[in-house]
Amino acid sequence: METLLTADPKEAAAFIRRGGVVAFPTETVYGLGANVFDEAAVAKIFEAKRRPADNPLIAHIGDLSQLEVVSEEITEAARKLIEAFFPGPLTVVVKKSAHVPLIATAGLGTIGVRMPRHTLARAFLAECGTPVVAPSANLSGRPSPTTWQAVLEDLDGRIDCILQGDATEIGLESTVVDCTGAVPIVLRSGAIGVEELRRVLPEITIFAGDTKDSAASPGMRHKHYSPRARVVIVGDAGEAKGRENAAFIGLDARGVEFAKSAICASAEEYAHRLFAFFRECDLAGIDVIFCQRIDETGIGRALMDRVRRAAEG
Ligand code: TXA
Ligand code: MG
């Protein structure tokens, strides 16, 4: 199939209404969307990404009235989080409504719901007129795409359309919170830090099980975020051993030279650049990427989570 590139949300949404799959920007990463109620279209997402069928999708809503279309029994915890953080980089897991096909939730009775705050994403969702399920728009296992060019690199010829926006502002995926149990649990750290969540829900806990056999957080079982290059975590650029054909990303290289480097002024900038840097390094044929360890506060926790996964991959 030919993949159409467009900057027009109306043109992109027309594909969704016809049962197609469309990549679109959000404030976190680019998503690959389909009409949540169209089983054949949702199946195309799994096929295009080569995504394992046991990994559930997030439903993206354009306005709060769509919440009750995809979910039911909004718990107190979910309601508080929605009030505080929608629209924004937060996904709440709630009970799914009977209309949502099981293929979208990988057979689960629950569904992740998120309302992006990104202007173009919202214009697109409004034109779609239906909630849109969307995982990140990368081939499974690759770093999530933060530019439309990264989407094209992975999915050209495999999807109907790419809605072209700017590079995504945050660069890491949304925070996922399971709100279905007695105590809300952070399943995936993300742009919204635990400190911020605690201000709204002091009782919130962080998922601590062995993520490899967790049933609670299906996506965490799968290999993620891996560039082809080997990823090594260092405290400091001086610790980087074997700098030939090596790259460095972090806050301070202390004058150490690498074949490629990204020196970031803040944790936010580090998060914003990480996945794109992984992809650039792969295109440049880099063998090792040294990632500097940072404090796990705010977005630092999500950043280090992604870096560790990449290092394990
Ligand atoms: O920022 C984001 O969340 C991006 C943009 C496109 O919105 N989307 C994204 O989707 O990162 P994906 O599919 O790459 O990651 C979704 C995560 C997975 O870890 C998945 O297991 C978890 O959310 N998830 C989705 N539905 C769930 C459910 N019902 N129960 C538990 N975890 C769920
Ligand atoms: Mg993903």
CSV table of C-alpha atoms and ligand atoms in Angstrom, one decimal:
chain,number,residue,atom,x,y,z
A,1,MET,CA,0.0,0.0,0.0
A,2,GLU,CA,1.1,3.6,-0.5
A,3,THR,CA,1.5,5.7,2.6
A,4,LEU,CA,0.1,9.2,2.1
A,5,LEU,CA,1.9,12.1,3.9
A,6,THR,CA,-0.3,15.0,4.8
A,7,ALA,CA,-0.4,17.9,7.3
A,8,ASP,CA,-4.2,18.1,7.1
A,9,PRO,CA,-6.0,16.5,10.0
A,10,LYS,CA,-9.2,16.2,7.9
A,11,GLU,CA,-7.5,14.3,5.2
A,12,ALA,CA,-5.9,11.9,7.7
A,13,ALA,CA,-9.2,11.4,9.6
A,14,ALA,CA,-11.0,10.4,6.4
A,15,PHE,CA,-8.8,7.2,6.4
A,16,ILE,CA,-9.9,6.4,9.9
A,17,ARG,CA,-13.5,6.7,9.0
A,18,ARG,CA,-12.9,4.3,6.0
A,19,GLY,CA,-11.3,1.7,8.2
A,20,GLY,CA,-7.7,2.6,7.6
A,21,VAL,CA,-4.7,3.1,10.0
A,22,VAL,CA,-3.1,6.5,10.4
A,23,ALA,CA,0.0,7.7,12.3
A,24,PHE,CA,-0.5,11.0,14.1
A,25,PRO,CA,1.5,13.2,16.5
A,26,THR,CA,0.8,13.6,20.2
A,27,GLU,CA,2.7,15.5,22.9
A,28,THR,CA,4.4,12.2,23.9
A,29,VAL,CA,5.3,10.2,20.8
A,30,TYR,CA,3.6,9.5,17.4
A,31,GLY,CA,0.7,7.0,17.7
A,32,LEU,CA,-0.7,4.5,15.1
A,33,GLY,CA,-4.4,4.9,15.2
A,34,ALA,CA,-7.6,3.0,14.1
A,35,ASN,CA,-11.3,3.3,15.0
A,36,VAL,CA,-11.6,1.4,18.3
A,37,PHE,CA,-14.9,-0.1,17.1
A,38,ASP,CA,-13.7,-1.5,13.8
A,39,GLU,CA,-12.1,-4.9,14.5
A,40,ALA,CA,-10.6,-5.2,11.0
A,41,ALA,CA,-9.0,-1.8,11.3
A,42,VAL,CA,-7.6,-2.6,14.8
A,43,ALA,CA,-6.2,-5.9,13.4
A,44,LYS,CA,-4.3,-3.8,10.8
A,45,ILE,CA,-2.4,-2.0,13.6
A,46,PHE,CA,-1.1,-5.3,15.1
A,47,GLU,CA,-0.1,-6.4,11.6
A,48,ALA,CA,1.6,-3.1,10.5
A,49,LYS,CA,3.7,-2.9,13.8
A,50,ARG,CA,4.2,-6.7,14.1
A,51,ARG,CA,2.9,-6.2,17.6
A,52,PRO,CA,2.2,-9.3,19.7
A,53,ALA,CA,-1.6,-9.8,20.0
A,54,ASP,CA,-1.3,-10.0,23.9
A,55,ASN,CA,-0.3,-6.3,24.2
A,56,PRO,CA,-3.4,-4.1,24.7
A,57,LEU,CA,-3.9,-0.7,23.0
A,58,ILE,CA,-4.7,2.8,24.5
A,59,ALA,CA,-7.9,4.5,23.4
A,60,HIS,CA,-7.4,8.1,22.6
A,61,ILE,CA,-10.4,10.4,23.1
A,62,GLY,CA,-10.9,13.9,21.7
A,63,ASP,CA,-13.2,15.1,24.5
A,64,LEU,CA,-14.4,13.9,27.8
A,65,SER,CA,-17.8,12.8,26.5
A,66,GLN,CA,-16.1,9.9,24.7
A,67,LEU,CA,-14.9,8.5,28.0
A,68,GLU,CA,-18.2,6.7,28.6
A,69,VAL,CA,-18.2,5.3,25.1
A,70,VAL,CA,-15.1,3.2,25.8
A,71,SER,CA,-15.3,2.6,29.5
A,72,GLU,CA,-17.6,2.1,32.5
A,73,GLU,CA,-17.4,2.2,36.3
A,74,ILE,CA,-15.0,5.2,36.4
A,75,THR,CA,-13.5,4.7,39.9
A,76,GLU,CA,-12.9,7.6,42.3
A,77,ALA,CA,-9.1,7.3,41.6
A,78,ALA,CA,-9.7,7.5,37.9
A,79,ARG,CA,-12.0,10.5,38.2
A,80,LYS,CA,-9.4,12.4,40.3
A,81,LEU,CA,-6.6,11.7,37.8
A,82,ILE,CA,-8.8,12.6,34.8
A,83,GLU,CA,-9.8,15.9,36.5
A,84,ALA,CA,-6.2,16.8,37.3
A,85,PHE,CA,-4.3,15.6,34.2
A,86,PHE,CA,-6.7,15.3,31.1
A,87,PRO,CA,-5.9,16.4,28.5
A,88,GLY,CA,-2.2,15.4,28.9
A,89,PRO,CA,0.4,12.6,28.9
A,90,LEU,CA,-1.5,10.3,31.3
A,91,THR,CA,-3.3,7.0,30.6
A,92,VAL,CA,-5.9,5.7,33.0
A,93,VAL,CA,-6.7,2.0,32.9
A,94,VAL,CA,-10.4,1.5,33.7
A,95,LYS,CA,-13.1,-1.1,33.0
A,96,LYS,CA,-13.9,-1.3,29.3
A,97,SER,CA,-17.4,-0.9,27.9
A,98,ALA,CA,-19.1,-3.8,26.3
A,99,HIS,CA,-18.9,-2.2,22.8
A,100,VAL,CA,-15.1,-2.2,22.8
A,101,PRO,CA,-13.9,-5.3,20.8
A,102,LEU,CA,-11.5,-7.6,22.7
A,103,ILE,CA,-8.9,-7.4,20.0
A,104,ALA,CA,-8.3,-3.7,21.1
A,105,THR,CA,-7.6,-4.7,24.7
A,106,ALA,CA,-5.8,-8.0,24.0
A,107,GLY,CA,-8.6,-9.9,25.6
A,108,LEU,CA,-8.6,-7.8,28.8
A,109,GLY,CA,-11.8,-6.5,30.5
A,110,THR,CA,-10.0,-3.2,31.1
A,111,ILE,CA,-8.9,-0.4,28.7
A,112,GLY,CA,-6.3,2.3,28.9
A,113,VAL,CA,-7.8,5.8,28.0
A,114,ARG,CA,-5.9,8.9,27.3
A,115,MET,CA,-6.9,12.4,26.0
A,116,PRO,CA,-3.9,14.1,24.3
A,117,ARG,CA,-3.4,17.8,24.7
A,118,HIS,CA,-1.5,18.2,21.4
A,119,THR,CA,-3.4,20.7,19.2
A,120,LEU,CA,-3.0,18.7,15.9
A,121,ALA,CA,-3.9,15.4,17.7
A,122,ARG,CA,-7.1,17.0,19.0
A,123,ALA,CA,-8.0,18.4,15.6
A,124,PHE,CA,-7.5,14.9,14.2
A,125,LEU,CA,-9.5,13.2,16.9
A,126,ALA,CA,-12.3,15.7,16.5
A,127,GLU,CA,-12.5,14.9,12.7
A,128,CYS,CA,-12.4,11.1,13.4
A,129,GLY,CA,-15.6,11.4,15.5
A,130,THR,CA,-14.7,8.2,17.3
A,131,PRO,CA,-12.2,7.2,20.0
A,132,VAL,CA,-9.0,6.0,18.3
A,133,VAL,CA,-6.9,3.1,19.6
A,134,ALA,CA,-3.2,3.8,19.1
A,135,PRO,CA,0.0,2.2,20.2
A,136,SER,CA,3.3,4.0,19.5
A,137,ALA,CA,3.8,4.2,15.7
A,138,ASN,CA,7.1,2.1,15.6
A,139,LEU,CA,7.8,-1.4,14.5
A,140,SER,CA,7.5,-3.5,17.7
A,141,GLY,CA,10.7,-3.5,19.7
A,142,ARG,CA,12.1,-0.3,18.1
A,143,PRO,CA,12.3,3.1,19.8
A,144,SER,CA,9.0,5.0,19.8
A,145,PRO,CA,8.9,7.6,17.0
A,146,THR,CA,9.2,11.3,18.0
A,147,THR,CA,9.1,12.6,14.4
A,148,TRP,CA,7.0,11.7,11.3
A,149,GLN,CA,10.3,10.8,9.6
A,150,ALA,CA,10.9,8.1,12.2
A,151,VAL,CA,7.4,6.7,11.6
A,152,LEU,CA,8.1,6.6,7.8
A,153,GLU,CA,11.4,4.8,8.5
A,154,ASP,CA,9.5,2.0,10.3
A,155,LEU,CA,6.1,1.9,8.6
A,156,ASP,CA,6.4,3.2,5.0
A,157,GLY,CA,4.1,1.1,2.8
A,158,ARG,CA,2.6,-0.7,5.8
A,159,ILE,CA,0.0,2.0,6.8
A,160,ASP,CA,-2.5,4.3,5.0
A,161,CYS,CA,-1.3,7.7,6.1
A,162,ILE,CA,1.0,9.8,8.3
A,163,LEU,CA,-0.3,13.1,9.7
A,164,GLN,CA,2.8,15.2,9.7
A,165,GLY,CA,3.4,17.4,12.8
A,166,ASP,CA,6.5,18.7,14.5
A,167,ALA,CA,8.9,16.6,16.6
A,168,THR,CA,7.0,15.6,19.7
A,169,GLU,CA,7.4,17.9,22.7
A,170,ILE,CA,8.0,15.3,25.5
A,171,GLY,CA,9.5,12.4,23.6
A,172,LEU,CA,8.6,9.6,26.1
A,173,GLU,CA,5.3,7.8,26.3
A,174,SER,CA,2.5,8.6,28.7
A,175,THR,CA,2.3,7.5,32.4
A,176,VAL,CA,0.0,4.5,32.7
A,177,VAL,CA,-2.0,4.1,35.9
A,178,ASP,CA,-4.2,1.1,36.7
A,179,CYS,CA,-7.3,2.5,38.5
A,180,THR,CA,-9.4,-0.7,38.6
A,181,GLY,CA,-8.2,-2.0,42.0
A,182,ALA,CA,-8.5,-0.9,45.5
A,183,VAL,CA,-5.2,1.0,45.2
A,184,PRO,CA,-4.2,2.8,42.0
A,185,ILE,CA,-0.9,1.5,40.6
A,186,VAL,CA,1.6,3.1,38.2
A,187,LEU,CA,2.2,0.5,35.5
A,188,ARG,CA,4.5,2.5,33.3
A,189,SER,CA,6.3,5.7,34.4
A,190,GLY,CA,6.0,8.6,32.0
A,191,ALA,CA,6.0,12.3,31.5
A,192,ILE,CA,3.8,12.9,34.6
A,193,GLY,CA,6.0,12.0,37.6
A,194,VAL,CA,5.0,10.1,40.7
A,195,GLU,CA,5.5,13.2,42.8
A,196,GLU,CA,2.7,14.9,40.7
A,197,LEU,CA,0.5,11.9,40.9
A,198,ARG,CA,0.9,11.7,44.7
A,199,ARG,CA,-0.3,15.3,45.0
A,200,VAL,CA,-3.7,14.0,43.7
A,201,LEU,CA,-3.6,10.4,44.9
A,202,PRO,CA,-1.3,10.1,48.0
A,203,GLU,CA,-2.1,6.3,48.2
A,204,ILE,CA,-0.8,5.6,44.7
A,205,THR,CA,1.8,2.8,44.4
A,206,ILE,CA,4.4,1.9,41.8
A,207,PHE,CA,4.3,-1.5,40.1
A,208,ALA,CA,7.1,-3.5,41.6
A,209,GLY,CA,6.5,-7.0,40.3
A,210,ASP,CA,8.8,-8.9,37.9
A,211,THR,CA,7.8,-7.1,34.8
A,212,LYS,CA,8.7,-10.1,32.7
A,213,ASP,CA,5.8,-12.3,33.9
A,214,SER,CA,3.4,-9.6,34.9
A,215,ALA,CA,-0.2,-10.0,33.9
A,216,ALA,CA,-1.0,-6.5,35.2
A,217,SER,CA,1.2,-4.7,32.8
A,218,PRO,CA,1.2,-6.7,29.6
A,219,GLY,CA,3.3,-4.3,27.5
A,220,MET,CA,6.1,-4.5,30.0
A,221,ARG,CA,6.8,-8.1,29.2
A,222,HIS,CA,7.8,-7.2,25.7
A,223,LYS,CA,11.2,-6.1,24.5
A,224,HIS,CA,11.2,-2.3,24.0
A,225,TYR,CA,13.0,0.7,22.9
A,226,SER,CA,16.0,-1.0,21.5
A,227,PRO,CA,18.3,0.6,19.0
A,228,ARG,CA,20.5,-1.8,17.0
A,229,ALA,CA,23.6,-0.4,18.8
A,230,ARG,CA,24.4,-1.7,22.3
A,231,VAL,CA,23.3,0.6,25.1
A,232,VAL,CA,25.5,1.1,28.2
A,233,ILE,CA,24.6,3.2,31.2
A,234,VAL,CA,27.4,5.3,32.7
A,235,GLY,CA,27.5,7.7,35.6
A,236,ASP,CA,29.9,9.9,33.8
A,237,ALA,CA,31.4,10.2,30.3
A,238,GLY,CA,34.8,9.3,31.8
A,239,GLU,CA,33.5,5.8,32.6
A,240,ALA,CA,32.8,5.1,28.9
A,241,LYS,CA,35.2,2.4,27.8
A,242,GLY,CA,35.9,1.8,24.2
A,243,ARG,CA,35.0,5.1,22.6
A,244,GLU,CA,35.7,4.1,19.0
A,245,ASN,CA,32.5,4.3,17.0
A,246,ALA,CA,30.7,5.1,20.2
A,247,ALA,CA,28.1,7.8,21.0
A,248,PHE,CA,27.1,9.6,24.2
A,249,ILE,CA,23.9,11.2,25.4
A,250,GLY,CA,23.5,12.9,28.8
A,251,LEU,CA,23.8,16.1,30.7
A,252,ASP,CA,27.6,16.5,30.6
A,253,ALA,CA,30.4,14.9,28.6
A,254,ARG,CA,33.2,16.6,30.5
A,255,GLY,CA,35.1,17.3,27.3
A,256,VAL,CA,35.3,13.6,26.4
A,257,GLU,CA,35.1,13.1,22.6
A,258,PHE,CA,32.7,10.6,21.0
A,259,ALA,CA,31.9,9.9,17.4
A,260,LYS,CA,28.5,11.3,18.1
A,261,SER,CA,27.1,13.1,21.2
A,262,ALA,CA,24.0,14.9,22.5
A,263,ILE,CA,24.6,17.1,25.5
A,264,CYS,CA,21.3,18.1,27.0
A,265,ALA,CA,20.6,21.1,29.2
A,266,SER,CA,18.0,19.4,31.4
A,267,ALA,CA,16.3,16.0,32.0
A,268,GLU,CA,13.4,17.3,29.9
A,269,GLU,CA,15.7,17.9,26.9
A,270,TYR,CA,17.3,14.5,27.5
A,271,ALA,CA,13.9,12.8,27.3
A,272,HIS,CA,12.9,14.9,24.3
A,273,ARG,CA,16.0,13.8,22.4
A,274,LEU,CA,16.6,10.2,23.5
A,275,PHE,CA,14.6,8.1,21.0
A,276,ALA,CA,15.6,10.3,18.1
A,277,PHE,CA,19.2,10.0,19.1
A,278,PHE,CA,18.9,6.2,19.2
A,279,ARG,CA,17.6,6.2,15.7
A,280,GLU,CA,20.3,8.6,14.5
A,281,CYS,CA,23.0,6.4,16.0
A,282,ASP,CA,21.6,3.4,14.1
A,283,LEU,CA,21.6,5.3,10.8
A,284,ALA,CA,25.2,6.3,11.5
A,285,GLY,CA,26.3,2.7,12.2
A,286,ILE,CA,27.3,3.5,15.8
A,287,ASP,CA,28.2,0.3,17.8
A,288,VAL,CA,27.8,1.5,21.4
A,289,ILE,CA,25.6,4.3,22.9
A,290,PHE,CA,26.6,5.5,26.3
A,291,CYS,CA,23.7,6.9,28.2
A,292,GLN,CA,24.4,9.0,31.3
A,293,ARG,CA,22.5,8.1,34.5
A,294,ILE,CA,20.4,10.9,36.0
A,295,ASP,CA,18.3,11.4,39.1
A,296,GLU,CA,15.0,9.5,39.1
A,297,THR,CA,12.8,12.4,40.0
A,298,GLY,CA,10.1,13.9,37.8
A,299,ILE,CA,10.6,12.7,34.2
A,300,GLY,CA,14.0,11.2,35.2
A,301,ARG,CA,12.3,8.1,36.4
A,302,ALA,CA,10.6,7.4,33.0
A,303,LEU,CA,13.8,8.3,31.2
A,304,MET,CA,15.9,5.9,33.2
A,305,ASP,CA,13.2,3.2,32.8
A,306,ARG,CA,13.5,3.5,29.0
A,307,VAL,CA,17.3,3.6,29.1
A,308,ARG,CA,17.4,0.5,31.2
A,309,ARG,CA,15.0,-1.4,28.9
A,310,ALA,CA,17.2,-0.4,25.9
A,311,ALA,CA,20.3,-1.6,27.8
A,312,GLU,CA,18.6,-5.0,28.5
A,313,GLY,CA,17.4,-5.3,24.9
B,1,TXA,O1,2.1,8.2,25.1
B,1,TXA,C1,1.6,7.1,24.8
B,1,TXA,O2,1.0,6.5,25.7
B,1,TXA,C2,1.6,6.7,23.4
B,1,TXA,C3,0.8,7.7,22.5
B,1,TXA,C4,0.7,7.3,21.1
B,1,TXA,O3,-0.4,7.9,23.1
B,1,TXA,N1,1.1,5.4,23.2
B,1,TXA,C5,1.8,4.3,23.6
B,1,TXA,O4,1.1,3.1,23.4
B,1,TXA,O5,2.9,4.3,24.2
B,1,TXA,P1,1.9,1.7,23.5
B,1,TXA,O6,0.9,0.7,23.0
B,1,TXA,O7,3.2,1.7,22.9
B,1,TXA,O8,2.0,1.4,25.1
B,1,TXA,C6,0.8,1.2,25.8
B,1,TXA,C7,1.1,0.6,27.2
B,1,TXA,C8,1.6,-0.8,27.1
B,1,TXA,O9,2.7,-1.0,28.1
B,1,TXA,C9,0.4,-1.6,27.5
B,1,TXA,O10,0.7,-2.8,28.0
B,1,TXA,C10,-0.3,-0.7,28.5
B,1,TXA,O11,0.0,0.6,28.0
B,1,TXA,N2,-1.7,-0.9,28.5
B,1,TXA,C11,-2.6,-0.6,27.6
B,1,TXA,N3,-3.9,-1.0,27.9
B,1,TXA,C12,-3.7,-1.6,29.1
B,1,TXA,C13,-4.7,-2.3,30.0
B,1,TXA,N4,-5.9,-2.4,29.7
B,1,TXA,N5,-4.1,-2.8,31.1
B,1,TXA,C14,-2.8,-2.7,31.5
B,1,TXA,N6,-1.9,-2.1,30.7
B,1,TXA,C15,-2.4,-1.5,29.5
B,2,MG,MG,5.0,1.3,22.3
